Amino acid sequence: DVFRRSGAKPDAICFSSAISACGGAQMWPRALCLLRVADHALALDVGVYNAAMAACERAEQWAHALELFGELHGRALAPDLISCNIAVSACGRGGHWAAALNWLHSASRFKLRV
Protein backbone atom coordinates (compact mmCIF):
# COMPACT_ATOMS: atom_id res chain seq x y z
CA ASP A 1 0.00 0.00 0.00
CA VAL A 2 2.88 2.37 0.78
CA PHE A 3 4.32 1.68 -2.65
CA ARG A 4 1.04 2.36 -4.39
CA ARG A 5 0.59 5.73 -2.67
CA SER A 6 4.14 6.81 -3.46
CA GLY A 7 4.00 5.59 -7.05
CA ALA A 8 7.15 3.51 -6.51
CA LYS A 9 7.30 -0.05 -7.80
CA PRO A 10 8.70 -2.70 -5.48
CA ASP A 11 11.56 -4.74 -6.88
CA ALA A 12 12.71 -8.30 -6.25
CA ILE A 13 14.62 -7.25 -3.13
CA CYS A 14 11.49 -5.66 -1.63
CA PHE A 15 9.41 -8.75 -2.35
CA SER A 16 12.11 -11.09 -1.04
CA SER A 17 12.35 -9.09 2.17
CA ALA A 18 8.58 -9.05 2.69
CA ILE A 19 8.32 -12.78 1.96
CA SER A 20 11.19 -13.50 4.38
CA ALA A 21 9.47 -11.43 7.07
CA CYS A 22 6.32 -13.49 6.58
CA GLY A 23 8.36 -16.66 6.88
CA GLY A 24 9.97 -15.46 10.09
CA ALA A 25 6.50 -14.83 11.52
CA GLN A 26 5.27 -18.31 10.47
CA MET A 27 2.91 -16.70 7.96
CA TRP A 28 3.74 -19.02 5.06
CA PRO A 29 0.33 -18.59 3.33
CA ARG A 30 0.92 -14.85 3.17
CA ALA A 31 4.44 -15.47 1.85
CA LEU A 32 2.97 -17.55 -1.00
CA CYS A 33 0.41 -14.83 -1.66
CA LEU A 34 3.20 -12.26 -1.93
CA LEU A 35 5.05 -14.55 -4.33
CA ARG A 36 2.01 -14.60 -6.61
CA VAL A 37 1.68 -10.79 -6.35
CA ALA A 38 5.36 -10.47 -7.24
CA ASP A 39 4.80 -12.75 -10.21
CA HIS A 40 2.38 -10.20 -11.65
CA ALA A 41 4.58 -7.22 -10.79
CA LEU A 42 8.00 -8.29 -12.06
CA ALA A 43 10.12 -11.04 -13.53
CA LEU A 44 10.78 -13.37 -10.63
CA ASP A 45 14.29 -14.49 -9.85
CA VAL A 46 15.64 -17.41 -7.86
CA GLY A 47 16.09 -15.18 -4.78
CA VAL A 48 12.37 -14.44 -4.53
CA TYR A 49 11.64 -18.16 -4.89
CA ASN A 50 14.24 -19.01 -2.25
CA ALA A 51 12.56 -16.61 0.19
CA ALA A 52 9.18 -18.28 -0.40
CA MET A 53 10.66 -21.77 -0.20
CA ALA A 54 12.36 -20.86 3.09
CA ALA A 55 9.09 -19.50 4.50
CA CYS A 56 7.44 -22.84 3.75
CA GLU A 57 10.40 -24.80 5.10
CA ARG A 58 10.37 -22.90 8.41
CA ALA A 59 6.68 -23.71 8.82
CA GLU A 60 7.32 -27.39 8.03
CA GLN A 61 5.35 -27.11 4.81
CA TRP A 62 7.83 -29.30 2.96
CA ALA A 63 5.49 -30.16 0.09
CA HIS A 64 4.91 -26.49 -0.70
CA ALA A 65 8.66 -25.81 -0.57
CA LEU A 66 9.34 -28.62 -3.04
CA GLU A 67 6.51 -27.49 -5.28
CA LEU A 68 8.14 -24.06 -5.50
CA PHE A 69 11.47 -25.71 -6.29
CA GLY A 70 9.73 -27.45 -9.19
CA GLU A 71 8.40 -24.12 -10.43
CA LEU A 72 11.97 -22.92 -10.91
CA HIS A 73 12.39 -25.35 -13.80
CA GLY A 74 9.11 -24.30 -15.37
CA ARG A 75 10.38 -20.73 -15.41
CA ALA A 76 13.83 -21.66 -16.71
CA LEU A 77 15.41 -20.42 -13.48
CA ALA A 78 18.46 -22.32 -12.29
CA PRO A 79 18.32 -23.36 -8.65
CA ASP A 80 21.32 -22.33 -6.61
CA LEU A 81 22.96 -23.86 -3.56
CA ILE A 82 20.49 -22.05 -1.31
CA SER A 83 17.54 -23.55 -3.24
CA CYS A 84 18.93 -27.06 -2.83
CA ASN A 85 19.72 -26.49 0.84
CA ILE A 86 16.14 -25.36 1.48
CA ALA A 87 14.79 -28.43 -0.33
CA VAL A 88 16.97 -30.77 1.73
CA SER A 89 16.05 -29.00 4.96
CA ALA A 90 12.33 -29.02 4.09
CA CYS A 91 12.43 -32.78 3.54
CA GLY A 92 14.31 -33.25 6.80
CA ARG A 93 11.86 -31.14 8.79
CA GLY A 94 9.03 -33.15 7.30
CA GLY A 95 10.69 -36.39 8.40
CA HIS A 96 11.36 -37.46 4.83
CA TRP A 97 15.02 -38.35 5.26
CA ALA A 98 15.27 -40.54 2.16
CA ALA A 99 13.96 -37.65 0.06
CA ALA A 100 16.41 -35.30 1.79
CA LEU A 101 19.30 -37.59 0.83
CA ASN A 102 18.00 -37.77 -2.75
CA TRP A 103 17.90 -33.95 -2.95
CA LEU A 104 21.40 -33.76 -1.55
CA HIS A 105 22.57 -36.26 -4.15
CA SER A 106 20.76 -34.38 -6.93
CA ALA A 107 22.67 -31.18 -6.17
CA SER A 108 25.36 -32.52 -8.51
CA ARG A 109 22.79 -32.58 -11.30
CA PHE A 110 22.56 -28.80 -10.91
CA LYS A 111 26.36 -28.58 -10.92
CA LEU A 112 26.38 -27.42 -7.31
CA ARG A 113 29.03 -28.40 -4.81
CA VAL A 114 27.82 -29.21 -1.31
mmCIF file with all atom_site columns, C-alpha atoms in Angstrom:
data_model
loop_
_atom_site.group_PDB
_atom_site.id
_atom_site.type_symbol
_atom_site.label_atom_id
_atom_site.label_alt_id
_atom_site.label_comp_id
_atom_site.label_asym_id
_atom_site.label_entity_id
_atom_site.label_seq_id
_atom_site.pdbx_PDB_ins_code
_atom_site.Cartn_x
_atom_site.Cartn_y
_atom_site.Cartn_z
_atom_site.occupancy
_atom_site.B_iso_or_equiv
_atom_site.pdbx_formal_charge
_atom_site.auth_seq_id
_atom_site.auth_comp_id
_atom_site.auth_asym_id
_atom_site.auth_atom_id
_atom_site.pdbx_PDB_model_num
ATOM 1   C CA . ASP A 1 1   ? 0.000  0.000   0.000   1.00 0.00 ? 1   ASP A CA 1
ATOM 2   C CA . VAL A 1 2   ? 2.882  2.373   0.777   1.00 0.00 ? 2   VAL A CA 1
ATOM 3   C CA . PHE A 1 3   ? 4.324  1.678   -2.650  1.00 0.00 ? 3   PHE A CA 1
ATOM 4   C CA . ARG A 1 4   ? 1.040  2.358   -4.389  1.00 0.00 ? 4   ARG A CA 1
ATOM 5   C CA . ARG A 1 5   ? 0.594  5.725   -2.675  1.00 0.00 ? 5   ARG A CA 1
ATOM 6   C CA . SER A 1 6   ? 4.140  6.806   -3.456  1.00 0.00 ? 6   SER A CA 1
ATOM 7   C CA . GLY A 1 7   ? 3.998  5.587   -7.048  1.00 0.00 ? 7   GLY A CA 1
ATOM 8   C CA . ALA A 1 8   ? 7.148  3.506   -6.505  1.00 0.00 ? 8   ALA A CA 1
ATOM 9   C CA . LYS A 1 9   ? 7.297  -0.046  -7.800  1.00 0.00 ? 9   LYS A CA 1
ATOM 10  C CA . PRO A 1 10  ? 8.698  -2.699  -5.477  1.00 0.00 ? 10  PRO A CA 1
ATOM 11  C CA . ASP A 1 11  ? 11.557 -4.737  -6.877  1.00 0.00 ? 11  ASP A CA 1
ATOM 12  C CA . ALA A 1 12  ? 12.711 -8.298  -6.253  1.00 0.00 ? 12  ALA A CA 1
ATOM 13  C CA . ILE A 1 13  ? 14.623 -7.250  -3.132  1.00 0.00 ? 13  ILE A CA 1
ATOM 14  C CA . CYS A 1 14  ? 11.492 -5.664  -1.628  1.00 0.00 ? 14  CYS A CA 1
ATOM 15  C CA . PHE A 1 15  ? 9.411  -8.747  -2.353  1.00 0.00 ? 15  PHE A CA 1
ATOM 16  C CA . SER A 1 16  ? 12.111 -11.095 -1.044  1.00 0.00 ? 16  SER A CA 1
ATOM 17  C CA . SER A 1 17  ? 12.349 -9.088  2.171   1.00 0.00 ? 17  SER A CA 1
ATOM 18  C CA . ALA A 1 18  ? 8.584  -9.048  2.687   1.00 0.00 ? 18  ALA A CA 1
ATOM 19  C CA . ILE A 1 19  ? 8.323  -12.781 1.959   1.00 0.00 ? 19  ILE A CA 1
ATOM 20  C CA . SER A 1 20  ? 11.188 -13.496 4.377   1.00 0.00 ? 20  SER A CA 1
ATOM 21  C CA . ALA A 1 21  ? 9.475  -11.432 7.072   1.00 0.00 ? 21  ALA A CA 1
ATOM 22  C CA . CYS A 1 22  ? 6.317  -13.492 6.579   1.00 0.00 ? 22  CYS A CA 1
ATOM 23  C CA . GLY A 1 23  ? 8.364  -16.655 6.881   1.00 0.00 ? 23  GLY A CA 1
ATOM 24  C CA . GLY A 1 24  ? 9.973  -15.458 10.092  1.00 0.00 ? 24  GLY A CA 1
ATOM 25  C CA . ALA A 1 25  ? 6.502  -14.831 11.518  1.00 0.00 ? 25  ALA A CA 1
ATOM 26  C CA . GLN A 1 26  ? 5.270  -18.315 10.469  1.00 0.00 ? 26  GLN A CA 1
ATOM 27  C CA . MET A 1 27  ? 2.914  -16.704 7.957   1.00 0.00 ? 27  MET A CA 1
ATOM 28  C CA . TRP A 1 28  ? 3.741  -19.015 5.058   1.00 0.00 ? 28  TRP A CA 1
ATOM 29  C CA . PRO A 1 29  ? 0.334  -18.593 3.326   1.00 0.00 ? 29  PRO A CA 1
ATOM 30  C CA . ARG A 1 30  ? 0.921  -14.845 3.174   1.00 0.00 ? 30  ARG A CA 1
ATOM 31  C CA . ALA A 1 31  ? 4.440  -15.474 1.853   1.00 0.00 ? 31  ALA A CA 1
ATOM 32  C CA . LEU A 1 32  ? 2.974  -17.548 -0.995  1.00 0.00 ? 32  LEU A CA 1
ATOM 33  C CA . CYS A 1 33  ? 0.410  -14.833 -1.664  1.00 0.00 ? 33  CYS A CA 1
ATOM 34  C CA . LEU A 1 34  ? 3.203  -12.259 -1.931  1.00 0.00 ? 34  LEU A CA 1
ATOM 35  C CA . LEU A 1 35  ? 5.054  -14.548 -4.328  1.00 0.00 ? 35  LEU A CA 1
ATOM 36  C CA . ARG A 1 36  ? 2.010  -14.595 -6.608  1.00 0.00 ? 36  ARG A CA 1
ATOM 37  C CA . VAL A 1 37  ? 1.676  -10.792 -6.355  1.00 0.00 ? 37  VAL A CA 1
ATOM 38  C CA . ALA A 1 38  ? 5.358  -10.474 -7.236  1.00 0.00 ? 38  ALA A CA 1
ATOM 39  C CA . ASP A 1 39  ? 4.801  -12.755 -10.208 1.00 0.00 ? 39  ASP A CA 1
ATOM 40  C CA . HIS A 1 40  ? 2.378  -10.205 -11.646 1.00 0.00 ? 40  HIS A CA 1
ATOM 41  C CA . ALA A 1 41  ? 4.580  -7.222  -10.794 1.00 0.00 ? 41  ALA A CA 1
ATOM 42  C CA . LEU A 1 42  ? 7.998  -8.291  -12.065 1.00 0.00 ? 42  LEU A CA 1
ATOM 43  C CA . ALA A 1 43  ? 10.117 -11.042 -13.532 1.00 0.00 ? 43  ALA A CA 1
ATOM 44  C CA . LEU A 1 44  ? 10.776 -13.371 -10.627 1.00 0.00 ? 44  LEU A CA 1
ATOM 45  C CA . ASP A 1 45  ? 14.290 -14.495 -9.850  1.00 0.00 ? 45  ASP A CA 1
ATOM 46  C CA . VAL A 1 46  ? 15.643 -17.408 -7.857  1.00 0.00 ? 46  VAL A CA 1
ATOM 47  C CA . GLY A 1 47  ? 16.093 -15.178 -4.784  1.00 0.00 ? 47  GLY A CA 1
ATOM 48  C CA . VAL A 1 48  ? 12.369 -14.440 -4.530  1.00 0.00 ? 48  VAL A CA 1
ATOM 49  C CA . TYR A 1 49  ? 11.638 -18.157 -4.886  1.00 0.00 ? 49  TYR A CA 1
ATOM 50  C CA . ASN A 1 50  ? 14.241 -19.008 -2.253  1.00 0.00 ? 50  ASN A CA 1
ATOM 51  C CA . ALA A 1 51  ? 12.562 -16.613 0.195   1.00 0.00 ? 51  ALA A CA 1
ATOM 52  C CA . ALA A 1 52  ? 9.181  -18.276 -0.400  1.00 0.00 ? 52  ALA A CA 1
ATOM 53  C CA . MET A 1 53  ? 10.660 -21.770 -0.197  1.00 0.00 ? 53  MET A CA 1
ATOM 54  C CA . ALA A 1 54  ? 12.364 -20.865 3.089   1.00 0.00 ? 54  ALA A CA 1
ATOM 55  C CA . ALA A 1 55  ? 9.092  -19.500 4.502   1.00 0.00 ? 55  ALA A CA 1
ATOM 56  C CA . CYS A 1 56  ? 7.445  -22.841 3.752   1.00 0.00 ? 56  CYS A CA 1
ATOM 57  C CA . GLU A 1 57  ? 10.399 -24.804 5.097   1.00 0.00 ? 57  GLU A CA 1
ATOM 58  C CA . ARG A 1 58  ? 10.365 -22.898 8.411   1.00 0.00 ? 58  ARG A CA 1
ATOM 59  C CA . ALA A 1 59  ? 6.676  -23.708 8.818   1.00 0.00 ? 59  ALA A CA 1
ATOM 60  C CA . GLU A 1 60  ? 7.321  -27.391 8.034   1.00 0.00 ? 60  GLU A CA 1
ATOM 61  C CA . GLN A 1 61  ? 5.348  -27.112 4.814   1.00 0.00 ? 61  GLN A CA 1
ATOM 62  C CA . TRP A 1 62  ? 7.833  -29.297 2.957   1.00 0.00 ? 62  TRP A CA 1
ATOM 63  C CA . ALA A 1 63  ? 5.486  -30.164 0.089   1.00 0.00 ? 63  ALA A CA 1
ATOM 64  C CA . HIS A 1 64  ? 4.915  -26.487 -0.703  1.00 0.00 ? 64  HIS A CA 1
ATOM 65  C CA . ALA A 1 65  ? 8.655  -25.806 -0.570  1.00 0.00 ? 65  ALA A CA 1
ATOM 66  C CA . LEU A 1 66  ? 9.340  -28.622 -3.040  1.00 0.00 ? 66  LEU A CA 1
ATOM 67  C CA . GLU A 1 67  ? 6.508  -27.493 -5.284  1.00 0.00 ? 67  GLU A CA 1
ATOM 68  C CA . LEU A 1 68  ? 8.140  -24.057 -5.503  1.00 0.00 ? 68  LEU A CA 1
ATOM 69  C CA . PHE A 1 69  ? 11.471 -25.706 -6.293  1.00 0.00 ? 69  PHE A CA 1
ATOM 70  C CA . GLY A 1 70  ? 9.732  -27.449 -9.193  1.00 0.00 ? 70  GLY A CA 1
ATOM 71  C CA . GLU A 1 71  ? 8.401  -24.121 -10.434 1.00 0.00 ? 71  GLU A CA 1
ATOM 72  C CA . LEU A 1 72  ? 11.973 -22.923 -10.909 1.00 0.00 ? 72  LEU A CA 1
ATOM 73  C CA . HIS A 1 73  ? 12.391 -25.345 -13.795 1.00 0.00 ? 73  HIS A CA 1
ATOM 74  C CA . GLY A 1 74  ? 9.114  -24.297 -15.370 1.00 0.00 ? 74  GLY A CA 1
ATOM 75  C CA . ARG A 1 75  ? 10.380 -20.727 -15.406 1.00 0.00 ? 75  ARG A CA 1
ATOM 76  C CA . ALA A 1 76  ? 13.830 -21.657 -16.714 1.00 0.00 ? 76  ALA A CA 1
ATOM 77  C CA . LEU A 1 77  ? 15.408 -20.423 -13.481 1.00 0.00 ? 77  LEU A CA 1
ATOM 78  C CA . ALA A 1 78  ? 18.459 -22.319 -12.293 1.00 0.00 ? 78  ALA A CA 1
ATOM 79  C CA . PRO A 1 79  ? 18.321 -23.362 -8.648  1.00 0.00 ? 79  PRO A CA 1
ATOM 80  C CA . ASP A 1 80  ? 21.318 -22.332 -6.611  1.00 0.00 ? 80  ASP A CA 1
ATOM 81  C CA . LEU A 1 81  ? 22.964 -23.860 -3.561  1.00 0.00 ? 81  LEU A CA 1
ATOM 82  C CA . ILE A 1 82  ? 20.485 -22.051 -1.315  1.00 0.00 ? 82  ILE A CA 1
ATOM 83  C CA . SER A 1 83  ? 17.544 -23.548 -3.240  1.00 0.00 ? 83  SER A CA 1
ATOM 84  C CA . CYS A 1 84  ? 18.929 -27.064 -2.829  1.00 0.00 ? 84  CYS A CA 1
ATOM 85  C CA . ASN A 1 85  ? 19.719 -26.489 0.842   1.00 0.00 ? 85  ASN A CA 1
ATOM 86  C CA . ILE A 1 86  ? 16.141 -25.364 1.481   1.00 0.00 ? 86  ILE A CA 1
ATOM 87  C CA . ALA A 1 87  ? 14.789 -28.429 -0.334  1.00 0.00 ? 87  ALA A CA 1
ATOM 88  C CA . VAL A 1 88  ? 16.966 -30.774 1.734   1.00 0.00 ? 88  VAL A CA 1
ATOM 89  C CA . SER A 1 89  ? 16.051 -29.005 4.963   1.00 0.00 ? 89  SER A CA 1
ATOM 90  C CA . ALA A 1 90  ? 12.328 -29.023 4.095   1.00 0.00 ? 90  ALA A CA 1
ATOM 91  C CA . CYS A 1 91  ? 12.429 -32.778 3.545   1.00 0.00 ? 91  CYS A CA 1
ATOM 92  C CA . GLY A 1 92  ? 14.308 -33.247 6.795   1.00 0.00 ? 92  GLY A CA 1
ATOM 93  C CA . ARG A 1 93  ? 11.857 -31.143 8.788   1.00 0.00 ? 93  ARG A CA 1
ATOM 94  C CA . GLY A 1 94  ? 9.033  -33.147 7.296   1.00 0.00 ? 94  GLY A CA 1
ATOM 95  C CA . GLY A 1 95  ? 10.690 -36.388 8.396   1.00 0.00 ? 95  GLY A CA 1
ATOM 96  C CA . HIS A 1 96  ? 11.361 -37.463 4.825   1.00 0.00 ? 96  HIS A CA 1
ATOM 97  C CA . TRP A 1 97  ? 15.017 -38.354 5.258   1.00 0.00 ? 97  TRP A CA 1
ATOM 98  C CA . ALA A 1 98  ? 15.271 -40.539 2.162   1.00 0.00 ? 98  ALA A CA 1
ATOM 99  C CA . ALA A 1 99  ? 13.961 -37.648 0.065   1.00 0.00 ? 99  ALA A CA 1
ATOM 100 C CA . ALA A 1 100 ? 16.408 -35.300 1.794   1.00 0.00 ? 100 ALA A CA 1
ATOM 101 C CA . LEU A 1 101 ? 19.296 -37.588 0.828   1.00 0.00 ? 101 LEU A CA 1
ATOM 102 C CA . ASN A 1 102 ? 17.999 -37.768 -2.751  1.00 0.00 ? 102 ASN A CA 1
ATOM 103 C CA . TRP A 1 103 ? 17.902 -33.953 -2.948  1.00 0.00 ? 103 TRP A CA 1
ATOM 104 C CA . LEU A 1 104 ? 21.401 -33.762 -1.547  1.00 0.00 ? 104 LEU A CA 1
ATOM 105 C CA . HIS A 1 105 ? 22.574 -36.255 -4.151  1.00 0.00 ? 105 HIS A CA 1
ATOM 106 C CA . SER A 1 106 ? 20.762 -34.380 -6.927  1.00 0.00 ? 106 SER A CA 1
ATOM 107 C CA . ALA A 1 107 ? 22.674 -31.179 -6.174  1.00 0.00 ? 107 ALA A CA 1
ATOM 108 C CA . SER A 1 108 ? 25.362 -32.521 -8.507  1.00 0.00 ? 108 SER A CA 1
ATOM 109 C CA . ARG A 1 109 ? 22.789 -32.575 -11.300 1.00 0.00 ? 109 ARG A CA 1
ATOM 110 C CA . PHE A 1 110 ? 22.556 -28.803 -10.914 1.00 0.00 ? 110 PHE A CA 1
ATOM 111 C CA . LYS A 1 111 ? 26.360 -28.580 -10.921 1.00 0.00 ? 111 LYS A CA 1
ATOM 112 C CA . LEU A 1 112 ? 26.383 -27.419 -7.315  1.00 0.00 ? 112 LEU A CA 1
ATOM 113 C CA . ARG A 1 113 ? 29.031 -28.397 -4.806  1.00 0.00 ? 113 ARG A CA 1
ATOM 114 C CA . VAL A 1 114 ? 27.819 -29.207 -1.312  1.00 0.00 ? 114 VAL A CA 1
#
